[in-house]
């Protein structure tokens, strides 16, 4: 007997009408003549059969792929008693693409179709049921999410090796360590302007994994016996860093835009990436610290860290390309380069600059000012607290953004930073060392929040073609970081706190102005898709639009 002769898609309630029992012979013939979308019972029907089917339908309702191009068909059948004495019940779940010609293939052909994913389980085996529910859940998620996780895992291994190496540089190269760090930030800033043209030429994925291999090269060149290569490698990694950190947010934002919810899920994508990526530095520092405690030679430690970074870079080779509809308009290399400079003329970007500067200078406050107050013997533990809270925060702030919006995140950010500065002032004045652990936790929470807020702001302001915007933002942040590391060590602690407080106020005022000038920016309408351009400040971006940097420009909007 055939039950339910229809295709059911993502939102249909597929009620089954039972016509009565039929013989196994009749059912077998019907099954051979029907397509994969039919649900077939080949044994006499009982009420127990109906109950079992209803239970199966309920369990796998959640497994329906939430895309118009996909549906799941369930085939239910009993094995012949001669084949299985226990007459156990099996289910076959086929996840098919809409491009498959269902009407021209029978069940045997569909089992061999490369466009379908099939998995079987025995209903009496709870482990098999659990595993196949997981498989159904995996296939139900958009590919952009798995692309983001894939990219984040590659970054985890890259910075598993790089972060502890950066901590060892000044000890390994006592004379050239500070010069090397200066060169890194200098070339980082320069490469931010060139990065969009390179990405345009070689593509996002090549930009990511080639930059990762340069990180590995830098780690190997940090070995003391190769000290003559350290400064050239510092220049190379600075250049690669600009390329890496321009390509990464573009890749993640494009994957978020290709998801079902588009920009409404961009916070979750950013949070997932940030949480996984930050874990690499924590694990790497822990492993490096353990190896140093075990008196392992620094050369062997660096070789180990470099090998891990090579592995992470190799993972990025296998990244999948993003849907071309989210990649923005085609543009010449000349216009790509010019658009990086023109983005500074855009009013929206200008209002974001104080926030970028705050992010850059906060790095010096976190890792230089606070560390100088607590002493080198406590730096490792303080950094561990910072990293762990940063990872936990990254997994939270993306959801906060998608549910509450950017304004709420802006106020939380201000509250955390003020609390950190006040507690730092108290801890410094009263020499309360345990309080610095609380401050480090607050700073880790703030850092993850600020990173995600900057990412989602740029990605939403420039939803399609955002390479130039991300590149320019990285330039501002890198220059700010370099300036702070150079100047904060010569400025009294109280002056640093006062300056950061003023900078926070400026960032809050400019960001509030941005929110007011862009209508419905903090909460996009439900019909928003990846090709909608949020642009309410029309009088300031005419030149920038000429280079299509906002994506698809409506001719009626041009002056």
XYZ file of C-alpha atoms in Angstrom:
559
model
C 0.000 0.000 0.000
C 1.209 3.468 -0.838
C 0.956 6.211 1.749
C 1.068 9.880 0.829
C 1.757 10.184 -2.905
C 3.190 13.707 -2.873
C 6.351 15.743 -2.455
C 6.512 17.708 0.740
C 8.896 20.613 1.170
C 10.262 22.586 4.070
C 7.054 24.027 5.534
C 4.349 21.557 4.408
C 2.418 19.511 6.933
C 2.332 16.159 5.221
C -0.757 14.380 6.570
C -1.031 10.738 5.538
C -4.357 9.239 4.441
C -4.616 5.474 4.900
C -6.698 3.661 2.323
C -6.571 0.270 3.969
C -4.358 -2.763 3.971
C -2.996 -4.347 0.840
C -1.003 -7.411 0.084
C 2.770 -7.544 -0.032
C 2.638 -8.344 -3.740
C 0.538 -5.321 -4.571
C 2.723 -3.071 -2.435
C 5.911 -4.331 -3.994
C 4.578 -3.608 -7.470
C 3.463 -0.152 -6.415
C 6.821 0.531 -4.859
C 8.633 -0.376 -8.062
C 6.446 1.984 -10.063
C 6.718 4.977 -7.776
C 9.353 7.596 -7.332
C 11.441 8.259 -4.244
C 8.928 10.622 -2.738
C 6.453 7.849 -1.843
C 6.302 6.224 1.561
C 5.664 2.504 1.231
C 4.651 -0.272 3.613
C 5.074 -3.786 2.198
C 3.408 -5.763 4.976
C -0.191 -5.873 6.227
C -0.971 -2.658 8.035
C -1.772 -2.478 11.750
C -2.385 0.316 14.171
C 1.121 -0.306 15.522
C 2.498 0.392 12.035
C 0.671 3.703 11.966
C 1.925 4.689 15.416
C 5.504 3.783 14.525
C 5.332 5.811 11.331
C 3.875 8.831 13.127
C 6.691 8.623 15.651
C 9.275 8.505 12.867
C 7.664 11.469 11.124
C 7.821 13.461 14.364
C 11.485 12.604 14.991
C 12.625 13.562 11.516
C 10.403 16.581 11.002
C 13.275 18.665 12.350
C 15.597 17.123 9.772
C 13.872 18.787 6.823
C 16.380 20.991 5.067
C 15.309 24.627 5.334
C 16.023 25.485 1.720
C 13.663 25.644 -1.214
C 16.011 23.479 -3.250
C 15.961 20.555 -0.851
C 13.570 18.096 0.699
C 13.756 14.811 2.528
C 11.820 11.723 1.481
C 11.252 8.879 3.890
C 10.893 5.317 2.635
C 9.570 2.866 5.199
C 9.619 -0.825 4.597
C 9.910 -4.132 6.368
C 12.496 -6.745 5.552
C 11.111 -10.102 4.611
C 10.967 -12.512 7.526
C 13.268 -14.884 5.617
C 15.919 -12.156 5.475
C 15.557 -11.028 9.069
C 13.922 -13.309 11.571
C 13.265 -10.484 13.984
C 11.424 -8.517 11.292
C 13.267 -5.352 12.383
C 12.199 -2.070 10.922
C 14.517 0.060 8.818
C 14.253 3.564 7.484
C 15.956 5.088 4.504
C 16.440 8.841 4.476
C 17.349 10.434 1.160
C 18.451 14.064 1.017
C 18.145 15.080 -2.607
C 18.838 18.182 -4.600
C 16.024 19.735 -6.599
C 18.079 19.440 -9.788
C 17.719 15.640 -9.664
C 15.089 14.234 -11.998
C 12.953 12.322 -9.530
C 10.345 11.144 -11.978
C 12.868 9.357 -14.239
C 14.606 7.252 -11.625
C 13.502 4.349 -9.487
C 14.579 3.429 -5.985
C 17.614 1.467 -7.134
C 18.929 4.351 -9.217
C 18.412 6.834 -6.418
C 20.572 4.765 -4.103
C 23.475 5.255 -6.495
C 22.825 8.921 -7.223
C 25.775 11.125 -6.304
C 23.430 14.017 -5.490
C 21.819 12.192 -2.566
C 23.127 11.495 0.893
C 21.807 8.222 2.313
C 22.158 6.668 5.714
C 20.425 3.728 7.349
C 19.750 2.827 10.922
C 18.109 0.029 12.837
C 15.254 1.367 14.918
C 16.136 -1.028 17.715
C 19.682 0.351 17.878
C 19.645 3.571 19.909
C 23.244 4.398 18.977
C 22.424 4.247 15.264
C 19.365 6.418 15.769
C 21.441 8.989 17.632
C 24.198 9.028 15.006
C 21.778 9.441 12.137
C 19.911 12.231 13.896
C 23.271 13.990 14.109
C 23.860 13.399 10.389
C 20.428 14.780 9.585
C 21.186 17.849 11.701
C 24.541 18.375 9.968
C 22.983 18.231 6.501
C 20.251 20.651 7.604
C 22.732 23.486 8.274
C 23.744 25.928 5.514
C 27.100 25.381 3.868
C 28.192 28.893 4.821
C 28.185 27.900 8.488
C 30.489 24.943 7.872
C 32.731 27.128 5.695
C 33.071 29.539 8.615
C 33.858 26.737 11.075
C 36.368 25.255 8.616
C 38.101 28.632 8.281
C 38.100 29.137 12.058
C 39.717 25.747 12.680
C 42.479 26.620 10.231
C 43.062 29.898 12.097
C 43.064 28.022 15.400
C 46.098 25.995 14.321
C 47.810 28.996 12.711
C 47.657 31.038 15.907
C 48.307 27.996 18.049
C 51.816 28.421 16.678
C 52.077 32.180 16.208
C 50.767 33.564 19.528
C 53.308 31.812 21.786
C 56.052 32.670 19.282
C 55.174 36.349 19.587
C 55.522 36.045 23.368
C 58.998 34.518 22.989
C 60.387 37.015 20.475
C 61.772 39.570 22.924
C 63.483 36.811 24.912
C 64.979 35.085 21.865
C 66.041 38.279 20.067
C 66.881 40.708 22.853
C 68.357 43.311 20.501
C 66.125 42.946 17.464
C 62.853 41.853 19.100
C 61.347 45.325 19.477
C 62.563 46.304 15.990
C 60.909 43.199 14.570
C 57.567 44.059 16.209
C 57.782 47.596 14.833
C 58.405 46.256 11.321
C 55.453 43.883 11.651
C 53.020 46.712 12.394
C 54.588 48.999 9.791
C 54.215 46.507 6.949
C 50.819 45.480 8.299
C 49.634 49.064 7.812
C 51.122 49.328 4.322
C 49.687 46.021 3.156
C 46.168 47.029 4.205
C 46.014 49.331 1.167
C 47.456 46.756 -1.217
C 45.520 43.775 0.134
C 42.251 44.444 -1.770
C 44.081 44.424 -5.109
C 45.910 41.196 -4.238
C 42.693 39.546 -3.075
C 41.065 40.707 -6.296
C 43.875 39.108 -8.297
C 44.340 35.740 -6.545
C 41.057 35.291 -4.668
C 40.058 34.992 -1.021
C 41.056 31.389 -0.398
C 44.550 31.694 -1.874
C 45.049 34.899 0.107
C 44.162 33.055 3.309
C 46.339 29.977 2.995
C 49.355 31.727 1.420
C 49.349 34.241 4.277
C 49.157 31.346 6.727
C 52.291 29.780 5.259
C 54.122 33.108 5.724
C 53.168 32.960 9.416
C 54.795 29.528 9.592
C 57.888 30.880 7.823
C 58.177 33.636 10.426
C 58.046 31.104 13.271
C 60.863 29.050 11.760
C 62.921 32.206 11.115
C 62.562 33.170 14.786
C 64.976 30.371 15.743
C 68.098 31.983 17.205
C 70.397 30.186 14.760
C 68.503 31.884 11.915
C 68.609 35.349 13.469
C 69.815 36.898 10.196
C 66.411 36.001 8.702
C 64.354 37.381 11.598
C 63.985 40.999 10.412
C 63.175 40.098 6.764
C 60.658 37.576 8.072
C 59.133 40.305 10.271
C 58.536 42.426 7.177
C 57.027 39.441 5.360
C 54.633 38.484 8.150
C 53.531 42.102 8.548
C 52.589 42.154 4.883
C 50.891 38.748 5.163
C 48.970 39.855 8.261
C 47.340 42.682 6.334
C 46.302 40.222 3.641
C 45.098 37.582 6.103
C 43.032 39.912 8.278
C 41.476 41.615 5.269
C 40.474 38.353 3.580
C 39.164 36.660 6.744
C 36.297 39.033 7.633
C 35.318 39.275 3.967
C 35.103 35.474 3.709
C 33.085 35.129 6.922
C 30.722 37.986 6.052
C 30.065 36.533 2.591
C 29.261 33.151 4.116
C 26.888 34.813 6.571
C 25.214 36.690 3.702
C 24.723 33.410 1.836
C 22.833 31.856 4.754
C 19.056 31.730 5.023
C 18.818 34.699 7.377
C 21.544 36.770 5.702
C 22.739 39.733 7.757
C 20.473 38.704 10.651
C 22.877 35.833 11.433
C 26.115 37.719 10.930
C 26.673 38.037 14.681
C 26.448 34.289 15.176
C 28.925 33.639 12.367
C 31.355 36.180 13.781
C 30.980 34.788 17.302
C 31.616 31.222 16.171
C 34.739 32.240 14.280
C 36.057 34.378 17.126
C 35.501 31.677 19.758
C 37.278 28.952 17.772
C 40.088 31.238 16.629
C 40.788 32.563 20.145
C 41.043 29.023 21.472
C 44.167 28.483 19.376
C 46.176 31.131 21.206
C 45.129 29.798 24.614
C 46.040 26.201 23.798
C 49.269 27.266 22.088
C 50.427 29.330 25.062
C 49.565 26.479 27.426
C 51.527 23.958 25.355
C 54.452 26.355 24.959
C 54.493 27.018 28.698
C 54.454 23.306 29.424
C 57.356 22.665 27.061
C 59.384 25.479 28.619
C 58.646 24.121 32.091
C 59.940 20.750 30.899
C 63.188 22.504 29.869
C 62.711 21.741 26.174
C 65.046 23.781 23.970
C 63.489 26.847 22.375
C 64.532 25.631 18.915
C 62.471 22.460 19.304
C 59.524 24.451 20.656
C 59.566 26.780 17.644
C 59.846 23.856 15.224
C 56.795 22.280 16.858
C 54.825 25.523 16.748
C 55.811 26.162 13.135
C 54.696 22.679 12.096
C 51.288 23.217 13.696
C 50.946 26.507 11.797
C 51.803 24.740 8.523
C 49.036 22.244 9.265
C 46.513 25.020 9.921
C 47.474 26.806 6.707
C 47.086 23.562 4.767
C 43.529 23.206 6.067
C 42.648 26.549 4.476
C 43.562 25.183 1.038
C 40.392 23.074 1.132
C 38.010 25.950 1.869
C 34.961 26.132 -0.388
C 34.201 29.151 -2.533
C 31.321 31.377 -1.506
C 28.220 31.849 -3.640
C 29.124 34.392 -6.316
C 25.943 36.375 -5.603
C 27.448 37.556 -2.308
C 30.815 38.597 -3.729
C 29.892 41.992 -5.106
C 30.351 43.499 -8.564
C 33.343 42.886 -10.785
C 35.833 45.727 -10.756
C 39.231 46.443 -12.263
C 42.391 46.316 -10.144
C 42.766 50.079 -10.487
C 39.297 50.751 -9.123
C 39.858 48.194 -6.369
C 42.974 50.048 -5.220
C 41.320 53.472 -5.463
C 38.266 52.298 -3.514
C 40.475 51.574 -0.491
C 41.369 55.256 -0.277
C 37.896 56.499 -1.185
C 36.317 54.630 1.715
C 37.858 57.227 4.063
C 35.634 59.847 2.385
C 32.490 57.983 3.341
C 30.649 59.545 6.282
C 29.652 56.215 7.767
C 33.226 54.983 7.821
C 34.435 58.234 9.377
C 31.984 57.783 12.236
C 33.489 54.334 12.885
C 37.103 55.557 13.099
C 37.043 56.425 16.858
C 35.862 52.869 17.555
C 38.712 51.480 15.420
C 41.251 53.636 17.281
C 39.859 52.510 20.630
C 40.235 48.884 19.584
C 43.844 49.397 18.517
C 44.950 51.354 21.582
C 43.159 48.968 23.931
C 45.619 46.265 22.900
C 48.443 48.254 24.486
C 46.352 48.787 27.620
C 45.608 45.057 27.875
C 49.025 43.626 27.074
C 51.474 46.368 28.021
C 50.053 48.708 30.667
C 48.404 46.010 32.799
C 51.324 43.596 32.391
C 53.783 46.252 33.585
C 51.702 46.716 36.740
C 51.501 43.041 37.700
C 55.042 41.890 36.898
C 56.343 39.317 34.442
C 55.852 36.369 36.828
C 52.056 36.786 36.723
C 51.688 37.597 33.031
C 51.044 33.985 32.041
C 48.148 33.505 34.450
C 46.648 36.907 33.659
C 46.833 36.142 29.924
C 45.153 32.770 30.510
C 42.208 34.431 32.278
C 41.965 37.000 29.477
C 41.965 34.336 26.767
C 39.438 32.008 28.387
C 36.932 34.803 29.053
C 37.481 36.128 25.526
C 36.511 32.745 24.062
C 33.435 32.491 26.281
C 32.443 36.044 25.403
C 32.831 35.434 21.678
C 30.309 32.598 21.870
C 27.823 34.953 23.564
C 28.136 38.348 21.885
C 27.168 37.153 18.423
C 23.810 35.968 19.753
C 23.359 39.220 21.670
C 23.886 41.179 18.459
C 21.406 39.134 16.452
C 18.721 39.337 19.149
C 19.257 42.800 20.689
C 21.129 44.810 18.068
C 24.211 46.991 17.948
C 22.993 49.752 20.276
C 22.705 47.339 23.205
C 26.194 46.011 22.476
C 27.491 49.584 22.339
C 26.201 50.335 25.848
C 27.535 47.051 27.255
C 30.924 47.818 25.714
C 31.042 51.243 27.388
C 30.041 49.784 30.749
C 32.710 47.075 30.641
C 35.472 49.507 29.666
C 34.589 52.048 32.356
C 34.475 49.265 34.954
C 37.892 48.011 33.825
C 39.477 51.476 34.009
C 37.996 52.205 37.455
C 39.110 48.862 38.876
C 42.579 49.302 37.353
C 42.844 52.687 39.056
C 41.797 51.169 42.404
C 44.096 48.150 42.055
C 47.051 50.367 41.175
C 46.427 52.823 44.020
C 45.858 50.174 46.726
C 48.176 47.491 45.273
C 45.360 44.940 45.172
C 46.954 42.207 43.064
C 43.958 39.760 43.050
C 41.841 42.536 41.543
C 43.948 42.418 38.382
C 42.556 38.950 37.619
C 39.053 40.431 37.675
C 40.261 43.274 35.452
C 41.778 40.777 33.016
C 38.478 38.878 32.824
C 36.602 42.128 32.117
C 39.164 43.061 29.463
C 38.769 39.678 27.770
C 35.004 40.128 27.742
C 35.379 43.646 26.341
C 37.892 42.610 23.669
C 35.671 39.861 22.246
C 32.660 42.200 22.294
C 34.520 45.008 20.538
C 35.955 42.677 17.893
C 32.516 41.310 17.008
C 30.884 44.762 17.094
C 33.439 46.141 14.629
C 33.032 43.140 12.337
C 29.225 43.215 12.221
C 29.206 47.008 11.803
C 31.493 47.001 8.761
C 29.844 43.904 7.293
C 26.380 45.441 7.599
C 27.370 48.888 6.329
C 29.034 47.311 3.283
C 27.129 44.031 2.841
C 28.341 42.990 -0.616
C 31.690 44.489 -1.565
C 33.430 45.092 1.755
C 37.068 44.298 0.973
C 38.064 47.985 0.887
C 36.174 48.777 4.091
C 37.728 45.908 6.046
C 41.148 46.795 4.665
C 40.824 50.442 5.704
C 39.562 49.502 9.163
C 42.553 47.196 9.677
C 44.853 50.029 8.659
C 43.406 52.356 11.309
C 43.569 49.672 14.001
C 47.146 48.635 13.207
C 48.410 52.232 13.206
C 46.619 52.861 16.508
C 48.112 49.738 18.054
C 51.641 50.617 16.971
C 51.290 54.192 18.255
C 49.978 53.002 21.621
C 52.720 50.406 22.123
C 55.306 53.064 21.376
C 53.869 55.900 23.524
C 52.100 54.257 26.485
C 55.358 53.072 28.038
C 56.479 56.704 28.372
C 53.158 57.993 29.763
C 52.134 57.747 33.455
C 49.425 55.229 34.259
C 46.869 57.876 35.254
C 47.389 59.695 31.956
C 46.792 56.447 30.047
C 43.524 55.846 31.929
C 42.355 59.421 31.315
C 43.225 59.243 27.602
C 41.393 55.935 27.126
C 38.351 57.329 28.913
C 38.262 60.324 26.548
C 38.685 58.002 23.570
C 35.803 55.847 24.809
C 33.539 58.899 25.053
C 34.469 59.952 21.508
C 33.772 56.437 20.210
C 30.385 56.346 21.944
C 29.323 59.734 20.593
C 30.350 58.949 17.007
C 28.760 55.494 17.069
C 25.514 56.886 18.496
C 25.486 59.441 15.681
C 25.958 56.636 13.169
C 23.015 54.721 14.624
C 20.750 57.762 14.419
C 21.693 58.632 10.845
C 21.052 55.174 9.454
C 17.422 54.211 9.723
C 16.626 50.655 10.855
C 20.334 49.863 10.988
C 20.323 48.053 14.326
C 17.445 45.784 13.350
C 17.198 44.866 9.695
C 13.738 44.081 8.292
C 12.782 40.458 7.834
C 12.828 40.723 4.058
C 16.434 41.924 4.042
C 18.722 39.829 1.846
C 22.399 39.963 1.088
C 21.974 42.371 -1.802
C 20.100 45.108 0.074
C 22.287 48.126 0.645
C 21.820 49.974 3.903
C 22.523 53.544 2.918
C 20.800 56.567 4.358
C 23.600 59.136 4.225
C 23.402 59.826 0.513
C 25.094 63.181 0.264
C 28.521 61.972 1.448
C 29.239 58.968 -0.730
C 28.816 59.999 -4.351
C 32.463 59.486 -5.316
C 32.629 56.174 -3.520
C 29.551 54.857 -5.283
C 31.166 55.542 -8.652
C 33.483 52.627 -7.928
C 30.630 50.315 -6.898
C 32.102 49.926 -3.422
C 28.662 49.723 -1.887
C 27.741 46.848 -4.141
C 24.955 47.230 -6.670
C 24.132 50.922 -6.964
C 20.726 52.051 -8.112
C 21.113 54.501 -10.975
C 18.256 56.571 -9.537
C 20.253 57.125 -6.334
C 23.199 58.741 -8.125
C 23.439 62.493 -8.431
